Coordinates of C-alpha atoms in Angstrom, one line a residue:
M1 CA -31.8 116.6 -85.3
S2 CA -32.5 113.8 -87.3
D3 CA -35.1 113.6 -90.4
A4 CA -37.5 111.7 -88.7
E5 CA -37.8 114.8 -86.5
W6 CA -38.8 116.7 -89.4
P7 CA -41.7 116.2 -90.2
F8 CA -42.7 116.2 -93.7
I9 CA -39.6 117.9 -94.5
R10 CA -37.0 117.7 -97.4
R11 CA -33.8 119.1 -97.6
A12 CA -33.6 121.6 -101.1
E13 CA -32.0 119.9 -103.7
S14 CA -28.3 120.7 -104.6
V15 CA -27.1 124.0 -105.8
K16 CA -25.5 122.1 -108.7
F17 CA -28.8 121.1 -109.9
Y18 CA -30.8 124.0 -109.3
P19 CA -28.0 127.3 -109.2
T20 CA -31.1 130.0 -108.8
E21 CA -35.0 129.9 -107.6
N22 CA -37.4 131.9 -107.9
I23 CA -38.9 132.8 -104.5
V24 CA -42.7 133.9 -103.7
T25 CA -44.6 135.4 -100.3
W26 CA -41.1 135.9 -98.5
S27 CA -39.5 137.2 -95.8
V28 CA -36.5 137.3 -94.2
R29 CA -35.5 136.4 -90.9
E30 CA -32.9 137.3 -88.0
A31 CA -31.8 134.1 -86.5
I32 CA -30.0 134.0 -82.8
F33 CA -28.5 130.9 -81.9
F34 CA -28.0 128.9 -78.9
D35 CA -24.3 129.4 -79.3
G36 CA -24.7 133.3 -79.8
D37 CA -24.2 133.2 -83.8
I38 CA -26.1 135.5 -85.9
S39 CA -27.6 135.3 -89.4
R40 CA -30.1 136.2 -92.0
H41 CA -31.9 133.7 -94.1
L42 CA -34.8 134.3 -96.2
V43 CA -38.3 132.1 -95.8
G44 CA -40.6 131.5 -98.5
F45 CA -42.9 129.6 -101.0
I46 CA -40.3 127.9 -104.4
P47 CA -43.1 128.0 -106.9
G48 CA -44.1 124.4 -108.0
R49 CA -41.7 122.8 -105.5
S50 CA -42.2 123.6 -101.7
G51 CA -41.4 125.8 -98.7
R52 CA -38.0 126.6 -98.0
V53 CA -35.9 128.4 -95.3
T54 CA -32.5 129.4 -96.7
S55 CA -29.1 129.0 -95.8
A56 CA -27.0 132.4 -94.2
I57 CA -27.9 135.1 -96.5
Q58 CA -24.7 136.5 -98.2
K59 CA -25.2 139.1 -100.6
F60 CA -28.2 141.0 -101.4
C61 CA -28.8 143.2 -104.4
P62 CA -31.5 145.6 -104.3
I63 CA -31.4 146.6 -108.0
T64 CA -31.8 143.2 -108.7
R65 CA -33.8 142.0 -106.1
K66 CA -31.6 139.2 -106.1
I67 CA -29.9 137.2 -102.8
T68 CA -26.8 135.0 -102.6
T69 CA -27.2 132.7 -100.0
Q70 CA -23.9 130.7 -98.1
S71 CA -24.6 127.8 -100.5
G72 CA -24.1 129.8 -103.3
R73 CA -27.5 129.8 -104.5
V74 CA -29.4 132.6 -105.9
Y75 CA -32.5 133.6 -105.2
T76 CA -34.7 136.3 -106.8
L77 CA -37.4 138.3 -105.0
V78 CA -40.5 137.4 -106.2
G79 CA -43.1 139.9 -105.9
M80 CA -44.0 141.7 -102.3
P81 CA -42.9 140.4 -99.4
G82 CA -45.3 137.8 -97.5
S83 CA -46.2 134.8 -95.4
S84 CA -46.4 131.7 -96.9
R85 CA -48.2 128.5 -94.9
D86 CA -45.3 126.0 -96.4
G87 CA -42.6 128.9 -95.6
Q88 CA -43.2 129.1 -91.6
Y89 CA -44.0 125.8 -91.3
V90 CA -40.4 125.0 -92.6
W91 CA -39.2 127.4 -90.7
K92 CA -40.9 126.3 -87.2
Y93 CA -38.9 123.2 -87.8
W94 CA -35.8 124.7 -88.9
S95 CA -35.4 126.9 -86.4
A96 CA -36.3 123.9 -83.4
G97 CA -33.6 121.9 -85.0
N98 CA -30.4 124.4 -85.4
F99 CA -30.9 126.1 -82.3
V100 CA -32.9 128.9 -82.5
I101 CA -33.2 130.8 -79.2
H102 CA -34.7 134.3 -80.5
D103 CA -35.9 135.2 -84.3
I104 CA -36.6 138.9 -85.6
D105 CA -38.5 139.5 -89.1
V106 CA -36.2 142.0 -90.6
T107 CA -37.8 141.9 -93.7
D108 CA -38.2 145.6 -94.2
E109 CA -34.8 146.3 -94.3
Y110 CA -34.3 144.8 -97.6
T111 CA -38.2 146.1 -99.0
R112 CA -37.1 149.6 -97.6
Q113 CA -33.7 149.3 -100.2
I114 CA -35.9 148.1 -103.1
K115 CA -38.7 150.3 -102.5
N116 CA -35.9 153.1 -102.7
L117 CA -34.6 152.4 -106.2
V118 CA -38.2 152.6 -107.5
M119 CA -39.1 155.8 -105.8

């Protein structure tokens, strides 16, 4: 899919320049792709910037609330999960452009792990 088909969506800056990011109003989506692949992605808002859909999640540490993605970027989950209009907008076009045929909200699996540490 060409950039022209992704209205008002720009690529995230290089991990080299932004190796870590805070993400708010976040959720986690499990994507099932046309070719059968399955991966999980963080969807949310990067404060002061824009909505974001991350590359595939590789590691999650509930103690530090950090998620490492396939790109190598480390995201800190700030606050409670939620739904960002900007993040959902990016998800809509990202998932269509990457041939996602079905997705499942798996945010609760992550929040349960965080809550188990607090309680």
